[in-house]
Short mmCIF file of C-alpha atoms in Angstrom, two decimals:
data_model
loop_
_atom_site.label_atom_id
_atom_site.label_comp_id
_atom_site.label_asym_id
_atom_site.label_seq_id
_atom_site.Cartn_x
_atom_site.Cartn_y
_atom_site.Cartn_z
CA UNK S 274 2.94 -36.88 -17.79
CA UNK S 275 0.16 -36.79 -20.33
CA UNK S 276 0.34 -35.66 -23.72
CA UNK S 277 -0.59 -34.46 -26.98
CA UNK S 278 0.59 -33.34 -30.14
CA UNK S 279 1.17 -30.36 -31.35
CA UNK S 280 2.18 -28.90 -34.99
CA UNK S 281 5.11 -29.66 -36.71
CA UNK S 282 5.46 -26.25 -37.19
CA UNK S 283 5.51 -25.38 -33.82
CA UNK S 284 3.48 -22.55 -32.05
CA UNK S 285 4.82 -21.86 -28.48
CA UNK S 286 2.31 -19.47 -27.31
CA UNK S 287 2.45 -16.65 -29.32
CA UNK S 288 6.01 -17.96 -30.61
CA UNK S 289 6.44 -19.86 -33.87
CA UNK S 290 9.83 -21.87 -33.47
CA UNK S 291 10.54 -24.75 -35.77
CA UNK S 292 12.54 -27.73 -35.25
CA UNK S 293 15.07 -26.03 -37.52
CA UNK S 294 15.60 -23.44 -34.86
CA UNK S 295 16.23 -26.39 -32.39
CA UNK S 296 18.55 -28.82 -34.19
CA UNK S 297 20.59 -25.57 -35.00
CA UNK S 298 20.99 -24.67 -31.10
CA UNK S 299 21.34 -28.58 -30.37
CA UNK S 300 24.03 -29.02 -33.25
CA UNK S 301 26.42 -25.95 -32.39
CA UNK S 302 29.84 -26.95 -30.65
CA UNK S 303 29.38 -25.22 -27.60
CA UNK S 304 26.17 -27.22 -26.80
CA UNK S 305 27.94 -30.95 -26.85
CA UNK S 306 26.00 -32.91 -24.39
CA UNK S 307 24.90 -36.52 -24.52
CA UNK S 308 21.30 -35.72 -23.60
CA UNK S 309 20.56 -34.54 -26.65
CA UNK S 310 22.35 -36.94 -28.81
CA UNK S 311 19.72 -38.56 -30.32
CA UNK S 312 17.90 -35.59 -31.69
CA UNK S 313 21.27 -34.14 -33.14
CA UNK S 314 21.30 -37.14 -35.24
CA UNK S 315 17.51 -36.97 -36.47
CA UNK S 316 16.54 -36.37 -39.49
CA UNK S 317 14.20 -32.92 -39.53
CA UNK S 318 11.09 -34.57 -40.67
CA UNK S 319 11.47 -37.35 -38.48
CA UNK S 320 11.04 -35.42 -35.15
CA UNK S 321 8.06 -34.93 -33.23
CA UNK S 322 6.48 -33.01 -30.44
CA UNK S 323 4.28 -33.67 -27.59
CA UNK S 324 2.78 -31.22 -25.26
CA UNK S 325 2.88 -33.04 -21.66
CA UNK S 326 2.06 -29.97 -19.61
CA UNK S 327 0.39 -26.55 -19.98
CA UNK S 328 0.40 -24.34 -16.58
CA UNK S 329 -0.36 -20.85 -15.86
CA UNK S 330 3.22 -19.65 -16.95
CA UNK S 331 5.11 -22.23 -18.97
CA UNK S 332 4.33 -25.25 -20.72
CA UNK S 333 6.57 -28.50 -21.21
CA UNK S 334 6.74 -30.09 -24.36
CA UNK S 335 8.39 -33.71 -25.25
CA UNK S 336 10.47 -33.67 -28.48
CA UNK S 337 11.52 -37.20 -29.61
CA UNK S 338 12.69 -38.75 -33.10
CA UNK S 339 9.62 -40.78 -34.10
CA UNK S 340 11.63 -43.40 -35.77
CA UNK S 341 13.67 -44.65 -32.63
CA UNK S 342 12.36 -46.87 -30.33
CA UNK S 343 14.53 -45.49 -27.69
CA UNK S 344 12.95 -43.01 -25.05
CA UNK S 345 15.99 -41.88 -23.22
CA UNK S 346 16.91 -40.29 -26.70
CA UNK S 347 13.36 -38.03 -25.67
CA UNK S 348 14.82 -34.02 -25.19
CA UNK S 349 12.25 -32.27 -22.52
CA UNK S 350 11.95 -28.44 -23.71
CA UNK S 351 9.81 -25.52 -21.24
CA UNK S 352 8.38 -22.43 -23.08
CA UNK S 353 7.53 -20.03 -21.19
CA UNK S 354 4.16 -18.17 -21.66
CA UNK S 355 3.38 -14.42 -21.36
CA UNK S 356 2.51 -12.76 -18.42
CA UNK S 357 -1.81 -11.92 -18.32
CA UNK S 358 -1.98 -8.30 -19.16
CA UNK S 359 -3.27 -7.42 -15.42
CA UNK S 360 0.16 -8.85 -14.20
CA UNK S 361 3.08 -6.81 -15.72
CA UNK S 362 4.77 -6.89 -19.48
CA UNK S 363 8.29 -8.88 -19.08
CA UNK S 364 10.08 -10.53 -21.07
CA UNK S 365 9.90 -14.12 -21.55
CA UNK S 366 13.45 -14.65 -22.61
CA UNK S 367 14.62 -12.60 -19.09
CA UNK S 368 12.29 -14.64 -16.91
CA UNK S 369 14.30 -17.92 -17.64
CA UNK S 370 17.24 -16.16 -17.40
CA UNK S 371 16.45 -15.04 -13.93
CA UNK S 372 14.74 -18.72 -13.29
CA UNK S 373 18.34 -20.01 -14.62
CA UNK S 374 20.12 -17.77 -12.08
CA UNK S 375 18.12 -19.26 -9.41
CA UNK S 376 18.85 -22.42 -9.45
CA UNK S 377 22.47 -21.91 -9.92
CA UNK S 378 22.45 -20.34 -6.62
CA UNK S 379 19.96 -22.73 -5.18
CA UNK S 380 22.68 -25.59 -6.74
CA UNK S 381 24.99 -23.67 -4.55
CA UNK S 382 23.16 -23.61 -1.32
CA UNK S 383 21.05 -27.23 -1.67
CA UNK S 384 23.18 -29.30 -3.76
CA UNK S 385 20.15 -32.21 -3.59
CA UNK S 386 17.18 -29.98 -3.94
CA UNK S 387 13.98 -30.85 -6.24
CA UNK S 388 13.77 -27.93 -8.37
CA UNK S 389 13.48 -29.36 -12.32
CA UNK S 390 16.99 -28.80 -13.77
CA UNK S 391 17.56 -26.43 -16.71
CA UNK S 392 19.70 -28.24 -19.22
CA UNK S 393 20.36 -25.48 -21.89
CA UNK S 394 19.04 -21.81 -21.93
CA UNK S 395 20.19 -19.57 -24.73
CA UNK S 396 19.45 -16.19 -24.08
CA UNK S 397 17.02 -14.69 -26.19
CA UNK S 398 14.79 -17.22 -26.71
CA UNK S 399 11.69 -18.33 -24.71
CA UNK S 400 12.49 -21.67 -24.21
CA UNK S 401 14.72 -23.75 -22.45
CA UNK S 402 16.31 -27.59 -22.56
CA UNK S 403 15.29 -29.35 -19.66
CA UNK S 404 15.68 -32.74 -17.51
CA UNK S 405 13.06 -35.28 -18.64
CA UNK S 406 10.20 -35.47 -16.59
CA UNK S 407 8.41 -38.96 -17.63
CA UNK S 408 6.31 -40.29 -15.19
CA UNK S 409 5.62 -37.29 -13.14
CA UNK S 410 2.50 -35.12 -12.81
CA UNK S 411 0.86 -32.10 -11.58
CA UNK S 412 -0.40 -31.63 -8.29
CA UNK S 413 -3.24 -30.31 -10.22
CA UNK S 414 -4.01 -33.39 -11.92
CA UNK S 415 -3.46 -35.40 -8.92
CA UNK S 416 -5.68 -33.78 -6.72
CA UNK S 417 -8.57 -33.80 -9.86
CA UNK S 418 -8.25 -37.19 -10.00
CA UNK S 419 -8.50 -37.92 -6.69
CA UNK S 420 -5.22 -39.86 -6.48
CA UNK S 421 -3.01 -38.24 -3.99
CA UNK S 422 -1.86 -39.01 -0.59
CA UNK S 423 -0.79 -38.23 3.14
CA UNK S 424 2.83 -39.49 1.94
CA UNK S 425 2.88 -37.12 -1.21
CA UNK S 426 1.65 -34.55 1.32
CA UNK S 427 4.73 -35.48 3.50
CA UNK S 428 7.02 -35.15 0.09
CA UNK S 429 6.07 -32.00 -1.01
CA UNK S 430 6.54 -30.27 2.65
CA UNK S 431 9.98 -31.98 3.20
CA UNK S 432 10.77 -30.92 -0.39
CA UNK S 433 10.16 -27.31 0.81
CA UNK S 434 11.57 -27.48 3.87
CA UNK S 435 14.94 -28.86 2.43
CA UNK S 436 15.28 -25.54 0.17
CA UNK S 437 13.79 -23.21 3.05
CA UNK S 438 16.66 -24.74 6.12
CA UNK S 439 19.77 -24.74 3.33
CA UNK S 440 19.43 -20.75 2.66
CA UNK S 441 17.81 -20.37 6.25
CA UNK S 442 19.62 -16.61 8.02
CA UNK S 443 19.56 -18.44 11.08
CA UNK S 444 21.28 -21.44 9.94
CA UNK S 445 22.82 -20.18 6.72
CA UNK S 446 25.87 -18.08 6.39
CA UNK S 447 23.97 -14.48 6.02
CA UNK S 448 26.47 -13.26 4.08
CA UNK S 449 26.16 -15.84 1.29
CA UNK S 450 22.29 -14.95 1.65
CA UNK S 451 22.93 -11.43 0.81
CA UNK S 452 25.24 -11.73 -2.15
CA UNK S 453 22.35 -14.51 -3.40
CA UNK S 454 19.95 -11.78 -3.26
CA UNK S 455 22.03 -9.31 -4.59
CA UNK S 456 22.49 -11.35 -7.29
CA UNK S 457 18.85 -12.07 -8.37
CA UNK S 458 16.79 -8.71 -9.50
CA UNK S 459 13.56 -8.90 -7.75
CA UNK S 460 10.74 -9.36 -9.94
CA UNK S 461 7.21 -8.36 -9.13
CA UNK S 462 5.02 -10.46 -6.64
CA UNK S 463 2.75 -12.79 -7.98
CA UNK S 464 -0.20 -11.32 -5.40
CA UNK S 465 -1.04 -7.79 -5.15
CA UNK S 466 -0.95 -7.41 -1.02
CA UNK S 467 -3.89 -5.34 0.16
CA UNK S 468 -2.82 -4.94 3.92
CA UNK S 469 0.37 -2.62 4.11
CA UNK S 470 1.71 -4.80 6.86
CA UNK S 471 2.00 -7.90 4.84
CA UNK S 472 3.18 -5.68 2.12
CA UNK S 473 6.25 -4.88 3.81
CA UNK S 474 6.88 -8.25 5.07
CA UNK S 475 6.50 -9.50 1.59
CA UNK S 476 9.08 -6.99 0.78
CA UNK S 477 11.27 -6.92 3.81
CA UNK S 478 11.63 -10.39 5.18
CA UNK S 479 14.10 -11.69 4.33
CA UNK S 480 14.40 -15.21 5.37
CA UNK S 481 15.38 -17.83 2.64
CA UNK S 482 15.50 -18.40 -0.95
CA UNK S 483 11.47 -18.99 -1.70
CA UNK S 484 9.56 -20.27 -4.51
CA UNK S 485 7.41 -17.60 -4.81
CA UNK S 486 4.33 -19.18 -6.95
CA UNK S 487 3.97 -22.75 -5.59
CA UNK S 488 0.54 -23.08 -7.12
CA UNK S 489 -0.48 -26.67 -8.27
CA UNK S 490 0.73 -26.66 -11.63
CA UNK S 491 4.34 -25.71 -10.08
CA UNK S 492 4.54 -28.81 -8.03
CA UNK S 493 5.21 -32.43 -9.55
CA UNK S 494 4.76 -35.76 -8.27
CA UNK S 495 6.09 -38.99 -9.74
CA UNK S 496 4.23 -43.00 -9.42
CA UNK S 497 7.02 -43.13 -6.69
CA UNK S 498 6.48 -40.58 -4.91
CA UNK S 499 9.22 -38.18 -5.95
CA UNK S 500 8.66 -34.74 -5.80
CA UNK S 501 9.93 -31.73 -8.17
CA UNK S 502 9.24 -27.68 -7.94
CA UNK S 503 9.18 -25.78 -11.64
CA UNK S 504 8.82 -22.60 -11.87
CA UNK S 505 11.44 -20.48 -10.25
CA UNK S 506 11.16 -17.53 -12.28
CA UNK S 507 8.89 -15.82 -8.72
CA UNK S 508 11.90 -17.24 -6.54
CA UNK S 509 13.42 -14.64 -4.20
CA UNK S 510 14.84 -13.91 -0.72
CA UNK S 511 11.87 -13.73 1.38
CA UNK S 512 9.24 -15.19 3.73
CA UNK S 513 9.16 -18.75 4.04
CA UNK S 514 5.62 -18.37 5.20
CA UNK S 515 4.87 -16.90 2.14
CA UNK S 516 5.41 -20.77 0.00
CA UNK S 517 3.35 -22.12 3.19
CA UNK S 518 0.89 -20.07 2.54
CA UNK S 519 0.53 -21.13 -0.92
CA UNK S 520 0.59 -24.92 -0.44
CA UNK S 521 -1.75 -24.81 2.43
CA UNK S 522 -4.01 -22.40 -0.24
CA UNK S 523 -3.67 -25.40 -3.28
CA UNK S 524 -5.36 -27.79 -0.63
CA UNK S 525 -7.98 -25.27 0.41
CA UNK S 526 -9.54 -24.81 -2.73
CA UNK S 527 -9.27 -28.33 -3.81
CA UNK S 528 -11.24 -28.65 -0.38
CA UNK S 529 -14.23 -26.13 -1.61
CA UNK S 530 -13.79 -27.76 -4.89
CA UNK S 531 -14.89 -31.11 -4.13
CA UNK S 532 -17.47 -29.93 -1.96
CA UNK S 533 -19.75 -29.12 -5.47
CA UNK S 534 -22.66 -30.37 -5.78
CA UNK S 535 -21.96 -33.73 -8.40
CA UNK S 536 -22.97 -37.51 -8.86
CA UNK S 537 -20.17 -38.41 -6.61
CA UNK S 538 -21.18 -35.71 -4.28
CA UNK S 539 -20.53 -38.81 -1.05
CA UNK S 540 -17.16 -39.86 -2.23
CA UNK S 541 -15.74 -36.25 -3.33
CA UNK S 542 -16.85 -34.78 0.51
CA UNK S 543 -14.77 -37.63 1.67
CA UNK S 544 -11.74 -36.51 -0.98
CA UNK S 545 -12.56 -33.16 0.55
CA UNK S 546 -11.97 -33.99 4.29
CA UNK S 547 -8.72 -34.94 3.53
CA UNK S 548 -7.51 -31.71 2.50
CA UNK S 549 -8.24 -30.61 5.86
CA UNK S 550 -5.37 -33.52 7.03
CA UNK S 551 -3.27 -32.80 4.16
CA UNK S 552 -3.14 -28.60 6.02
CA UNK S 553 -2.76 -30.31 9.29
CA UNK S 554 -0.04 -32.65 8.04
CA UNK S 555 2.12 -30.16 6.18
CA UNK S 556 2.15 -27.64 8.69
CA UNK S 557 2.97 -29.84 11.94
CA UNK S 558 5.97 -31.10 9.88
CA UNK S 559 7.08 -27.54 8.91
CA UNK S 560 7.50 -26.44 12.02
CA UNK S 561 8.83 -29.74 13.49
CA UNK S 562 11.51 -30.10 11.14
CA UNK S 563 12.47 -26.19 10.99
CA UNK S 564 12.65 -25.82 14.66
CA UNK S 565 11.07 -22.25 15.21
CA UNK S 566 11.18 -20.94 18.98
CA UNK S 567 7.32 -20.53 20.23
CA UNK S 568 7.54 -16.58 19.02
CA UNK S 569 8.54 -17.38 16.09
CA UNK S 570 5.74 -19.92 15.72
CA UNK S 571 2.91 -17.42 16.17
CA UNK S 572 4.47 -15.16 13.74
CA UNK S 573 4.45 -17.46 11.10
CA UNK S 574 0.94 -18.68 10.90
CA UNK S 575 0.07 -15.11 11.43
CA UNK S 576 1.92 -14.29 7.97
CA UNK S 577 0.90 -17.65 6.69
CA UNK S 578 -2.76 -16.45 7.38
CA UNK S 579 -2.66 -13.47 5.79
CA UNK S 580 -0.81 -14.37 3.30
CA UNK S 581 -2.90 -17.36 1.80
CA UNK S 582 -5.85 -15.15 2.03
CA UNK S 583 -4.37 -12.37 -0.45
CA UNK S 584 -3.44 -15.70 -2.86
CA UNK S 585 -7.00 -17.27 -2.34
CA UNK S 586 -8.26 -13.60 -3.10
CA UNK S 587 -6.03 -12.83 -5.96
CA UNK S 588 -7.04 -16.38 -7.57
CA UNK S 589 -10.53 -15.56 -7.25
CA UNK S 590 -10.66 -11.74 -8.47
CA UNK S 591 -7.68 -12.44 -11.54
CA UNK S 592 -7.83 -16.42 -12.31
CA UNK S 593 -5.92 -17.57 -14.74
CA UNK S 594 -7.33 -19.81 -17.38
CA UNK S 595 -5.33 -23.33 -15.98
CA UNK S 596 -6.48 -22.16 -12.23
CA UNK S 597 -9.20 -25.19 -11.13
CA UNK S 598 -10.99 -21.81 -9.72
CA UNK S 599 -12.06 -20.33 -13.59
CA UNK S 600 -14.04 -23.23 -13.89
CA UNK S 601 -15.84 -23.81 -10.83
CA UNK S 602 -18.80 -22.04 -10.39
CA UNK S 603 -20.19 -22.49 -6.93
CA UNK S 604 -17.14 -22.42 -4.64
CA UNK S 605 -15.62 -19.11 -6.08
CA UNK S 606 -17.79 -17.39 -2.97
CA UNK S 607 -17.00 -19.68 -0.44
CA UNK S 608 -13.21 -19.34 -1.59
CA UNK S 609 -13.33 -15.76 -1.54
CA UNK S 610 -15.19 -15.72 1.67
CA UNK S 611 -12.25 -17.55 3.16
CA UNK S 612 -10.07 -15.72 1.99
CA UNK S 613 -11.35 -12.46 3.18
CA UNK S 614 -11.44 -14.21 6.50
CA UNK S 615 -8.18 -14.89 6.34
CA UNK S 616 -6.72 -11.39 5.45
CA UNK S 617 -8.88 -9.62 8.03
CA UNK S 618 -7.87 -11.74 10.94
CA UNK S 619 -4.55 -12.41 10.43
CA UNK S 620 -3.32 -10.22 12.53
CA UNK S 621 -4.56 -11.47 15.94
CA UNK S 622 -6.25 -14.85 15.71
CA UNK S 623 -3.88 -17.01 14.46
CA UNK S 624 -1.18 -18.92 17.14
CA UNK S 625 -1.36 -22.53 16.35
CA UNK S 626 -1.46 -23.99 12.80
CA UNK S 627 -5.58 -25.61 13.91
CA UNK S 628 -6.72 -22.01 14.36
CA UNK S 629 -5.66 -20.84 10.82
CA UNK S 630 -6.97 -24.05 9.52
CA UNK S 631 -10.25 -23.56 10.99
CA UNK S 632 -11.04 -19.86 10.47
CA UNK S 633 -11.69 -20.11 6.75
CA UNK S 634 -14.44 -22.51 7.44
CA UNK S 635 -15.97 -21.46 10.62
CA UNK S 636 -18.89 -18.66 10.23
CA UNK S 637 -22.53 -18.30 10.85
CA UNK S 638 -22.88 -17.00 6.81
CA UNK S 639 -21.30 -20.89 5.28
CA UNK S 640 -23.93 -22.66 3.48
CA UNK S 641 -25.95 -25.19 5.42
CA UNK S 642 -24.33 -27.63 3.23
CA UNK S 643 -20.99 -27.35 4.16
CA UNK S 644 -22.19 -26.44 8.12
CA UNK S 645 -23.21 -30.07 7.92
CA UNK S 646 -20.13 -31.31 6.18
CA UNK S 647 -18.09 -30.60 9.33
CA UNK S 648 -20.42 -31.56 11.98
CA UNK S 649 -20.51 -34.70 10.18
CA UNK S 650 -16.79 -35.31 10.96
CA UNK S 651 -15.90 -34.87 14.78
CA UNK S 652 -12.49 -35.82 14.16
CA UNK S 653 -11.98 -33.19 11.09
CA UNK S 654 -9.94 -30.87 13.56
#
């Protein structure tokens, strides 16, 4: 992941914790672990800290003793940030002790899921130990970059679907599900639901353990391929088409994104396309792998429809300062266009994964521009 420094004095958003504050957790008996051996033994003025990631709702920093050549002595540490004021006041410390809780339970269910691993959390504070992520990044930074992949599209749907079929009802002792969900408080959606029928089967489905927020800066890719979730603070029992929803959403308005008007204008529309295939690919998989009957099939891109357009919506209207969308200044229509589309159709369009994908683009009002884009491409759909 890439980094930078940050003060030795540390300032974790809104949060001044020192390194004092850490080698004094690290050092107490009850914390003996070998991962954080090497910082134990440092000296205080000889560690240092590295800011690798900064998303929406946490950040990830790298602490490491600057005198050792050794980078497996490296301790990974996640602070998480406050909520926006628009989104609710709760507290930091209880949101990784609810994201702790999770993947306990999710340890339980999915022994060899990808969710990033909490080391130590000591309630209280904001932050928490974690397992070293070297040589992974966002799914924000790869899809800026332009370096991602049908097989990291492939990795982040199986990676889903692994979590979704372990705490399935339908495959999953339901009685396990409902002590799991008994067990974790329900915090408040990340997406304010404007149609009262997907409100109550945000509310009321209750499926499998979901991720809740799977926006780009929650996903992580490594060079070889290896995939990771973070985040798990929005994870409840719920609708799996709900995480769909907000994959198929990340590619969407990477898709719009790249359509900008820029030097590279030729190879960014061809970047762009393949969003398009990355939807197609991660949705024939999903239901391939999680073996839905045919009614259950229509149902779910009917939810996954509406659903995506009250995220596109809610990232449009409310985006946060990390979201690719507060930045971009000509596809925030278009986006929102879609997913007003979306949301108002939902409900009766949508039986096949190509008719979802094809509504948000499909209108007499798109601009010429991207009218062209398509007609360009016969093989697009």
């Amino acid at each position: 992941m890439a980094s930078r420094s940050a003060d030795e004095n540390l300032h974790f958003e809104s949060d001044t914790i020192n390194f004092q504050d850490i080698l004094e957790l690290l050092k107490r008996p009850e914390h003996d672990y070998s991962w954080s051996t090497g910082i134990k033994e440092s000296h205080l003025e000889d560690l240092h800290l590295e800011m690798v990631h900064s998303g929406a709702f946490f950040s990830f920093y790298n602490l490491y003793n600057r005198k050792q050549v050794q980078t497996d002595h490296e301790v990974m540490i996640k602070v998480v940030k406050p909520f926006p004021q628009w989104f609710g006041n709760k507290e930091r410390s209880l949101r990784l002790s609810y994201e702790q809780r999770v993947l306990q339970k999710l340890e339980e269910f999915c022994p060899t899921n990808k969710a990033i691993k909490i080391h130590l959390f000591v309630p209280g504070n904001s932050f928490a130990f974690i397992e070293n992520l070297k040589g992974y990044r966002t799914l924000d930074d790869h899809l800026l970059s332009k370096d991602f992949s049908e097989d990291l599209a492939k990795a982040i749907i199986n990676n889903l679907i692994h979590i979704h079929k372990a705490t399935f009802f339908a495959t999953s002792n339901s009685n396990c599900l409902e002590d799991l969900e008994a067990q974790l408080q329900i915090i408040p959606p990340s997406a304010k639901m404007s149609l009262a029928d997907l409100k109550n089967s945000f509310h009321t489905n209750k499926e499998c353990l979901i991720h809740g927020n799977l926006q780009t800066d929650s996903i992580l890719c490594s060079l070889n391929g290896d995939i990771k979730f973070a985040g798990f603070e929005f994870a409840h029992v719920g609708s799996c088409a709900f995480d769909m929803a907000c994959i198929l959403v990340n590619y969407l308005v990477a898709f719009y994104h790249f359509l900008e008007p820029s030097e590279h204008s030729d190879q960014n529309h061809q970047f762009a396309q393949s969003m398009i295939e990355y939807m197609k690919i991660s949705g024939q998989l999903y239901i391939e792998k999680m073996h839905f009957r045919n009614d259950q099939v229509k149902k779910f891109w009917s939810e996954v429809a509406g659903f995506a357009g009250c995220v596109i919506i809610r990232r449009v209207l409310l985006p946060l300062p990390e979201d690719i969308l507060h930045t971009d200044k000509f596809s925030k229509a278009d986006v929102l266009e879609a997913g007003i589309r979306l949301l108002k159709n939902n409900t009766f369009l949508f039986s096949s994964l190509c008719s979802l994908i094809f509504l948000p683009f499909f209108t007499l009002f798109l601009p010429f521009s991207i009218f062209l884009f398509f007609f360009s491409f016969p093989t697009l759909l």
